[in-house]
Amino acid sequence: MSEKVKAHELRSKSKAELLKQVEDLKKELAQLQVAKVTGGNVSKLSKISNVRKSIARVLTVISQTQRENLKVLYANKKYKPLDLRPKKTRAIRRRLTKHEASKTTLRQKKRQMHFPMRKYAVKA
C-alpha cells in the first residue's frame, strides 16, 4: 500500500471501503512503528509520515461526505444541528431577525394612524 492516497480518488468510494482502507493503513502504520523500534531500514521510517497523512486524508474525506449528506438532509428543516448552522458572531446570532425587527406593536400602529408624519409645502 504505502503509496500516496489521492483525495479525489477517495471521494468515489463508499464509506465501507473507506473504513476498510483506514483499517489497513492503521495496521501498516503499526508495523512501521514496530520496525522503527526494532531498528528497521530508512525506507520504512520515511513511510511513517506518508501513512499517517494518508490516514488523515481518508478520515477527512469520510467526515466531509458525511457533512454534505447531513446538509442535504437538513436543507429545508426549521431547526438544524449547531455545527451545520452559520457561525457568524455571537452578537449577530442573538440579533432580531429582519421579520422580528420590522414588526410593530398595536400601540405603534395606532400612533402612526392617528398622528401621521406631517407634510409641509415649504422645502428648505
CSV table of N, CA and C in Angstrom, one decimal:
chain,number,residue,atom,x,y,z
A,1,MET,N,0.9,-1.2,0.0
A,1,MET,CA,0.0,0.0,0.0
A,1,MET,C,0.9,1.2,0.0
A,2,SER,N,1.2,1.9,1.1
A,2,SER,CA,2.1,3.0,1.3
A,2,SER,C,2.3,4.0,0.3
A,3,GLU,N,1.7,3.9,-0.9
A,3,GLU,CA,1.8,5.0,-1.9
A,3,GLU,C,0.8,6.1,-1.5
A,4,LYS,N,1.0,7.3,-1.9
A,4,LYS,CA,0.3,8.4,-1.5
A,4,LYS,C,-1.2,8.3,-2.0
A,5,VAL,N,-2.1,8.5,-1.0
A,5,VAL,CA,-3.6,8.4,-1.3
A,5,VAL,C,-4.1,9.7,-1.8
A,6,LYS,N,-4.8,9.7,-2.9
A,6,LYS,CA,-5.3,10.9,-3.5
A,6,LYS,C,-6.8,11.1,-3.1
A,7,ALA,N,-7.1,12.3,-2.7
A,7,ALA,CA,-8.4,12.6,-2.1
A,7,ALA,C,-9.5,12.5,-3.2
A,8,HIS,N,-9.2,12.9,-4.4
A,8,HIS,CA,-10.3,12.8,-5.5
A,8,HIS,C,-10.6,11.4,-5.8
A,9,GLU,N,-9.7,10.5,-5.6
A,9,GLU,CA,-10.0,9.1,-5.8
A,9,GLU,C,-10.8,8.5,-4.7
A,10,LEU,N,-10.6,9.0,-3.5
A,10,LEU,CA,-11.3,8.5,-2.3
A,10,LEU,C,-12.8,8.9,-2.4
A,11,ARG,N,-13.1,10.1,-3.0
A,11,ARG,CA,-14.5,10.6,-3.0
A,11,ARG,C,-15.4,9.6,-3.7
A,12,SER,N,-14.9,8.9,-4.7
A,12,SER,CA,-15.8,8.0,-5.4
A,12,SER,C,-16.1,6.7,-4.7
A,13,LYS,N,-15.3,6.4,-3.6
A,13,LYS,CA,-15.5,5.1,-2.9
A,13,LYS,C,-16.7,5.3,-1.8
A,14,SER,N,-17.2,4.1,-1.4
A,14,SER,CA,-18.3,4.1,-0.4
A,14,SER,C,-17.6,4.2,1.0
A,15,LYS,N,-18.5,4.5,2.0
A,15,LYS,CA,-18.0,4.6,3.3
A,15,LYS,C,-17.3,3.4,3.9
A,16,ALA,N,-18.0,2.2,3.5
A,16,ALA,CA,-17.4,0.9,4.0
A,16,ALA,C,-16.0,0.7,3.4
A,17,GLU,N,-15.8,1.0,2.1
A,17,GLU,CA,-14.5,0.9,1.5
A,17,GLU,C,-13.5,1.8,2.2
A,18,LEU,N,-13.9,3.0,2.5
A,18,LEU,CA,-13.0,4.0,3.1
A,18,LEU,C,-12.6,3.5,4.5
A,19,LEU,N,-13.6,3.0,5.3
A,19,LEU,CA,-13.3,2.5,6.6
A,19,LEU,C,-12.3,1.3,6.6
A,20,LYS,N,-12.5,0.4,5.6
A,20,LYS,CA,-11.6,-0.7,5.4
A,20,LYS,C,-10.2,-0.2,5.1
A,21,GLN,N,-10.1,0.8,4.2
A,21,GLN,CA,-8.8,1.4,3.9
A,21,GLN,C,-8.1,2.0,5.1
A,22,VAL,N,-8.9,2.7,6.0
A,22,VAL,CA,-8.3,3.3,7.2
A,22,VAL,C,-7.8,2.2,8.1
A,23,GLU,N,-8.5,1.1,8.2
A,23,GLU,CA,-8.1,-0.1,9.0
A,23,GLU,C,-6.8,-0.6,8.5
A,24,ASP,N,-6.7,-0.8,7.1
A,24,ASP,CA,-5.4,-1.3,6.5
A,24,ASP,C,-4.3,-0.4,6.8
A,25,LEU,N,-4.5,0.9,6.6
A,25,LEU,CA,-3.5,1.9,6.8
A,25,LEU,C,-3.0,1.9,8.3
A,26,LYS,N,-3.9,1.8,9.2
A,26,LYS,CA,-3.5,1.7,10.6
A,26,LYS,C,-2.7,0.5,10.9
A,27,LYS,N,-3.0,-0.6,10.3
A,27,LYS,CA,-2.2,-1.8,10.5
A,27,LYS,C,-0.8,-1.6,10.0
A,28,GLU,N,-0.8,-1.0,8.8
A,28,GLU,CA,0.5,-0.8,8.2
A,28,GLU,C,1.4,0.2,9.0
A,29,LEU,N,0.7,1.2,9.6
A,29,LEU,CA,1.4,2.2,10.5
A,29,LEU,C,1.9,1.4,11.7
A,30,ALA,N,1.1,0.5,12.3
A,30,ALA,CA,1.6,-0.2,13.5
A,30,ALA,C,2.8,-1.0,13.1
A,31,GLN,N,2.8,-1.7,11.9
A,31,GLN,CA,4.0,-2.5,11.5
A,31,GLN,C,5.2,-1.6,11.3
A,32,LEU,N,5.0,-0.4,10.7
A,32,LEU,CA,6.1,0.5,10.5
A,32,LEU,C,6.7,1.0,11.9
A,33,GLN,N,5.8,1.3,12.8
A,33,GLN,CA,6.3,1.7,14.1
A,33,GLN,C,7.1,0.6,14.9
A,34,VAL,N,6.7,-0.6,14.7
A,34,VAL,CA,7.4,-1.7,15.3
A,34,VAL,C,8.8,-1.8,14.6
A,35,ALA,N,8.8,-1.6,13.3
A,35,ALA,CA,10.1,-1.6,12.6
A,35,ALA,C,11.0,-0.5,13.0
A,36,LYS,N,10.4,0.6,13.4
A,36,LYS,CA,11.2,1.8,13.9
A,36,LYS,C,11.8,1.4,15.2
A,37,VAL,N,11.1,0.8,16.1
A,37,VAL,CA,11.6,0.5,17.4
A,37,VAL,C,12.7,-0.6,17.3
A,38,THR,N,12.5,-1.6,16.4
A,38,THR,CA,13.5,-2.7,16.3
A,38,THR,C,14.7,-2.2,15.4
A,39,GLY,N,14.6,-1.0,14.9
A,39,GLY,CA,15.8,-0.5,14.1
A,39,GLY,C,15.7,-1.0,12.7
A,40,GLY,N,14.6,-0.7,12.0
A,40,GLY,CA,14.3,-1.0,10.6
A,40,GLY,C,15.1,-0.1,9.7
A,41,ASN,N,15.0,-0.5,8.4
A,41,ASN,CA,15.8,0.3,7.4
A,41,ASN,C,15.1,1.7,7.2
A,42,VAL,N,15.9,2.6,6.6
A,42,VAL,CA,15.5,4.0,6.5
A,42,VAL,C,14.2,4.2,5.6
A,43,SER,N,14.1,3.4,4.6
A,43,SER,CA,12.9,3.5,3.7
A,43,SER,C,11.6,3.3,4.5
A,44,LYS,N,11.6,2.4,5.4
A,44,LYS,CA,10.4,2.2,6.2
A,44,LYS,C,10.1,3.4,7.1
A,45,LEU,N,11.1,3.9,7.7
A,45,LEU,CA,10.9,5.1,8.6
A,45,LEU,C,10.4,6.3,7.9
A,46,SER,N,10.8,6.5,6.6
A,46,SER,CA,10.2,7.6,5.8
A,46,SER,C,8.8,7.4,5.4
A,47,LYS,N,8.3,6.1,5.4
A,47,LYS,CA,7.0,5.8,5.0
A,47,LYS,C,6.0,6.2,6.1
A,48,ILE,N,6.4,6.3,7.4
A,48,ILE,CA,5.5,6.5,8.5
A,48,ILE,C,4.7,7.8,8.3
A,49,SER,N,5.4,8.9,7.9
A,49,SER,CA,4.7,10.2,7.7
A,49,SER,C,3.7,10.1,6.6
A,50,ASN,N,4.1,9.4,5.5
A,50,ASN,CA,3.1,9.2,4.4
A,50,ASN,C,1.9,8.5,4.8
A,51,VAL,N,2.1,7.4,5.6
A,51,VAL,CA,0.9,6.6,6.0
A,51,VAL,C,0.0,7.4,7.0
A,52,ARG,N,0.7,8.2,7.9
A,52,ARG,CA,-0.1,9.0,8.8
A,52,ARG,C,-1.0,10.0,8.0
A,53,LYS,N,-0.4,10.7,7.0
A,53,LYS,CA,-1.1,11.7,6.2
A,53,LYS,C,-2.2,11.0,5.4
A,54,SER,N,-1.9,9.8,4.9
A,54,SER,CA,-3.0,9.1,4.2
A,54,SER,C,-4.2,8.8,5.0
A,55,ILE,N,-3.9,8.3,6.3
A,55,ILE,CA,-5.0,8.1,7.2
A,55,ILE,C,-5.8,9.4,7.5
A,56,ALA,N,-5.1,10.5,7.6
A,56,ALA,CA,-5.8,11.8,7.8
A,56,ALA,C,-6.6,12.1,6.6
A,57,ARG,N,-6.1,11.9,5.4
A,57,ARG,CA,-6.9,12.2,4.2
A,57,ARG,C,-8.2,11.4,4.1
A,58,VAL,N,-8.0,10.1,4.4
A,58,VAL,CA,-9.2,9.2,4.3
A,58,VAL,C,-10.3,9.6,5.3
A,59,LEU,N,-9.8,9.9,6.5
A,59,LEU,CA,-10.8,10.3,7.6
A,59,LEU,C,-11.4,11.7,7.3
A,60,THR,N,-10.6,12.6,6.6
A,60,THR,CA,-11.2,13.9,6.2
A,60,THR,C,-12.3,13.7,5.2
A,61,VAL,N,-12.0,12.8,4.2
A,61,VAL,CA,-13.0,12.6,3.1
A,61,VAL,C,-14.3,12.0,3.7
A,62,ILE,N,-14.1,11.1,4.7
A,62,ILE,CA,-15.3,10.5,5.3
A,62,ILE,C,-16.1,11.6,6.0
A,63,SER,N,-15.5,12.4,6.8
A,63,SER,CA,-16.2,13.4,7.5
A,63,SER,C,-16.8,14.5,6.6
A,64,GLN,N,-16.1,14.8,5.5
A,64,GLN,CA,-16.7,15.8,4.6
A,64,GLN,C,-17.9,15.3,3.9
A,65,THR,N,-17.9,14.0,3.4
A,65,THR,CA,-19.0,13.4,2.8
A,65,THR,C,-20.2,13.3,3.7
A,66,GLN,N,-19.9,13.0,5.0
A,66,GLN,CA,-20.9,12.9,6.0
A,66,GLN,C,-21.6,14.2,6.2
A,67,ARG,N,-20.8,15.3,6.3
A,67,ARG,CA,-21.4,16.6,6.5
A,67,ARG,C,-22.2,17.0,5.3
A,68,GLU,N,-21.8,16.7,4.0
A,68,GLU,CA,-22.5,17.1,2.8
A,68,GLU,C,-23.9,16.4,2.9
A,69,ASN,N,-23.9,15.1,3.2
A,69,ASN,CA,-25.1,14.3,3.3
A,69,ASN,C,-26.1,14.9,4.3
A,70,LEU,N,-25.5,15.3,5.5
A,70,LEU,CA,-26.3,15.9,6.5
A,70,LEU,C,-26.9,17.3,6.1
A,71,LYS,N,-26.1,18.1,5.4
A,71,LYS,CA,-26.6,19.4,4.9
A,71,LYS,C,-27.8,19.2,3.9
A,72,VAL,N,-27.7,18.1,3.1
A,72,VAL,CA,-28.8,17.8,2.2
A,72,VAL,C,-30.0,17.4,3.0
A,73,LEU,N,-29.8,16.6,4.0
A,73,LEU,CA,-30.9,16.1,4.8
A,73,LEU,C,-31.6,17.2,5.6
A,74,TYR,N,-30.9,18.2,6.1
A,74,TYR,CA,-31.5,19.3,6.9
A,74,TYR,C,-31.7,20.5,6.1
A,75,ALA,N,-31.7,20.4,4.8
A,75,ALA,CA,-31.8,21.6,3.9
A,75,ALA,C,-33.0,22.4,4.2
A,76,ASN,N,-34.2,21.8,4.2
A,76,ASN,CA,-35.4,22.6,4.3
A,76,ASN,C,-36.1,22.4,5.7
A,77,LYS,N,-35.4,22.0,6.7
A,77,LYS,CA,-35.9,21.8,8.0
A,77,LYS,C,-35.9,23.2,8.8
A,78,LYS,N,-36.7,23.3,9.8
A,78,LYS,CA,-36.8,24.5,10.6
A,78,LYS,C,-35.5,24.6,11.5
A,79,TYR,N,-35.2,23.5,12.1
A,79,TYR,CA,-34.0,23.5,13.0
A,79,TYR,C,-32.9,22.7,12.5
A,80,LYS,N,-31.7,23.1,12.6
A,80,LYS,CA,-30.5,22.4,12.1
A,80,LYS,C,-29.6,22.1,13.3
A,81,PRO,N,-28.8,21.1,13.2
A,81,PRO,CA,-27.8,20.9,14.3
A,81,PRO,C,-26.8,22.1,14.3
A,82,LEU,N,-26.3,22.4,15.5
A,82,LEU,CA,-25.5,23.6,15.7
A,82,LEU,C,-24.3,23.7,14.8
A,83,ASP,N,-23.6,22.5,14.5
A,83,ASP,CA,-22.5,22.6,13.6
A,83,ASP,C,-22.8,22.8,12.2
A,84,LEU,N,-24.1,22.7,11.8
A,84,LEU,CA,-24.5,23.0,10.4
A,84,LEU,C,-25.0,24.4,10.2
A,85,ARG,N,-25.2,25.1,11.3
A,85,ARG,CA,-25.7,26.5,11.3
A,85,ARG,C,-24.5,27.4,10.9
A,86,PRO,N,-24.8,28.6,10.3
A,86,PRO,CA,-23.7,29.5,10.1
A,86,PRO,C,-23.2,30.1,11.4
A,87,LYS,N,-21.8,30.2,11.4
A,87,LYS,CA,-21.1,30.6,12.7
A,87,LYS,C,-21.3,32.1,13.0
A,88,LYS,N,-21.0,32.9,12.0
A,88,LYS,CA,-21.1,34.4,12.2
A,88,LYS,C,-20.4,34.8,13.5
A,89,THR,N,-21.1,35.8,14.2
A,89,THR,CA,-20.6,36.2,15.5
A,89,THR,C,-21.7,36.0,16.5
A,90,ARG,N,-21.4,36.0,17.8
A,90,ARG,CA,-22.4,35.8,18.8
A,90,ARG,C,-23.4,36.9,18.8
A,91,ALA,N,-23.0,38.1,18.6
A,91,ALA,CA,-23.9,39.3,18.5
A,91,ALA,C,-24.9,39.1,17.4
A,92,ILE,N,-24.4,38.7,16.2
A,92,ILE,CA,-25.3,38.6,15.0
A,92,ILE,C,-26.3,37.5,15.3
A,93,ARG,N,-25.8,36.4,15.9
A,93,ARG,CA,-26.7,35.3,16.2
A,93,ARG,C,-27.8,35.6,17.1
A,94,ARG,N,-27.5,36.6,18.1
A,94,ARG,CA,-28.5,37.0,19.1
A,94,ARG,C,-29.5,38.0,18.5
A,95,ARG,N,-29.1,38.7,17.5
A,95,ARG,CA,-29.8,39.8,16.9
A,95,ARG,C,-31.2,39.4,16.5
A,96,LEU,N,-32.2,40.4,16.5
A,96,LEU,CA,-33.5,40.1,16.0
A,96,LEU,C,-33.4,39.8,14.5
A,97,THR,N,-34.3,38.9,14.0
A,97,THR,CA,-34.4,38.7,12.6
A,97,THR,C,-35.0,39.9,11.9
A,98,LYS,N,-34.9,40.0,10.6
A,98,LYS,CA,-35.5,41.1,9.8
A,98,LYS,C,-37.0,41.2,10.1
A,99,HIS,N,-37.6,40.0,10.1
A,99,HIS,CA,-39.1,40.0,10.3
A,99,HIS,C,-39.4,40.5,11.7
A,100,GLU,N,-38.7,40.0,12.7
A,100,GLU,CA,-39.0,40.5,14.1
A,100,GLU,C,-38.8,42.0,14.2
A,101,ALA,N,-37.7,42.5,13.6
A,101,ALA,CA,-37.4,43.9,13.7
A,101,ALA,C,-38.4,44.8,13.0
A,102,SER,N,-39.0,44.3,11.9
A,102,SER,CA,-39.9,45.1,11.2
A,102,SER,C,-41.3,45.1,11.8
A,103,LYS,N,-41.6,44.2,12.7
A,103,LYS,CA,-43.0,44.1,13.3
A,103,LYS,C,-43.2,45.4,14.2
A,104,THR,N,-44.5,45.8,14.2
A,104,THR,CA,-44.9,46.9,15.0
A,104,THR,C,-46.0,46.5,16.0
A,105,THR,N,-46.0,47.1,17.2
A,105,THR,CA,-47.0,46.7,18.2
A,105,THR,C,-48.3,47.4,17.8
A,106,LEU,N,-49.4,47.0,18.5
A,106,LEU,CA,-50.7,47.6,18.2
A,106,LEU,C,-50.6,49.1,18.6
A,107,ARG,N,-49.9,49.4,19.7
A,107,ARG,CA,-49.8,50.8,20.1
A,107,ARG,C,-49.1,51.7,19.1
A,108,GLN,N,-48.0,51.1,18.5
A,108,GLN,CA,-47.3,51.9,17.5
A,108,GLN,C,-48.2,52.1,16.2
A,109,LYS,N,-49.0,51.1,15.9
A,109,LYS,CA,-49.9,51.2,14.7
A,109,LYS,C,-50.9,52.3,14.9
A,110,LYS,N,-51.5,52.4,16.1
A,110,LYS,CA,-52.4,53.4,16.5
A,110,LYS,C,-51.8,54.8,16.4
A,111,ARG,N,-50.6,54.9,17.0
A,111,ARG,CA,-49.9,56.2,17.0
A,111,ARG,C,-49.6,56.7,15.6
A,112,GLN,N,-49.2,55.8,14.7
A,112,GLN,CA,-48.9,56.1,13.3
A,112,GLN,C,-50.2,56.5,12.6
A,113,MET,N,-51.3,55.8,12.9
A,113,MET,CA,-52.5,56.1,12.2
A,113,MET,C,-53.1,57.5,12.6
A,114,HIS,N,-53.1,57.7,13.9
A,114,HIS,CA,-53.7,59.0,14.5
A,114,HIS,C,-52.8,60.2,14.3
A,115,PHE,N,-51.5,60.0,14.4
A,115,PHE,CA,-50.5,61.1,14.2
A,115,PHE,C,-49.5,60.8,13.1
A,116,PRO,N,-49.9,60.9,11.9
A,116,PRO,CA,-49.0,60.6,10.8
A,116,PRO,C,-48.0,61.7,10.6
A,117,MET,N,-46.9,61.4,9.9
A,117,MET,CA,-45.9,62.3,9.6
A,117,MET,C,-46.5,63.6,8.9
A,118,ARG,N,-46.1,64.7,9.4
A,118,ARG,CA,-46.7,66.0,8.8
A,118,ARG,C,-46.1,66.3,7.5
A,119,LYS,N,-46.9,66.8,6.6
A,119,LYS,CA,-46.4,67.1,5.3
A,119,LYS,C,-46.4,68.7,5.2
A,120,TYR,N,-45.3,69.2,4.8
A,120,TYR,CA,-45.1,70.7,4.7
A,120,TYR,C,-44.9,71.0,3.2
A,121,ALA,N,-45.5,72.2,2.9
A,121,ALA,CA,-45.4,72.6,1.5
A,121,ALA,C,-44.1,73.3,1.2
A,122,VAL,N,-43.5,73.9,2.2
A,122,VAL,CA,-42.2,74.6,2.0
A,122,VAL,C,-41.1,73.7,2.2
A,123,LYS,N,-40.1,73.7,1.2
A,123,LYS,CA,-38.9,72.9,1.4
A,123,LYS,C,-37.7,73.7,1.7
A,124,ALA,N,-36.8,73.2,2.5
A,124,ALA,CA,-35.7,74.0,2.9
A,124,ALA,C,-34.7,74.1,1.8
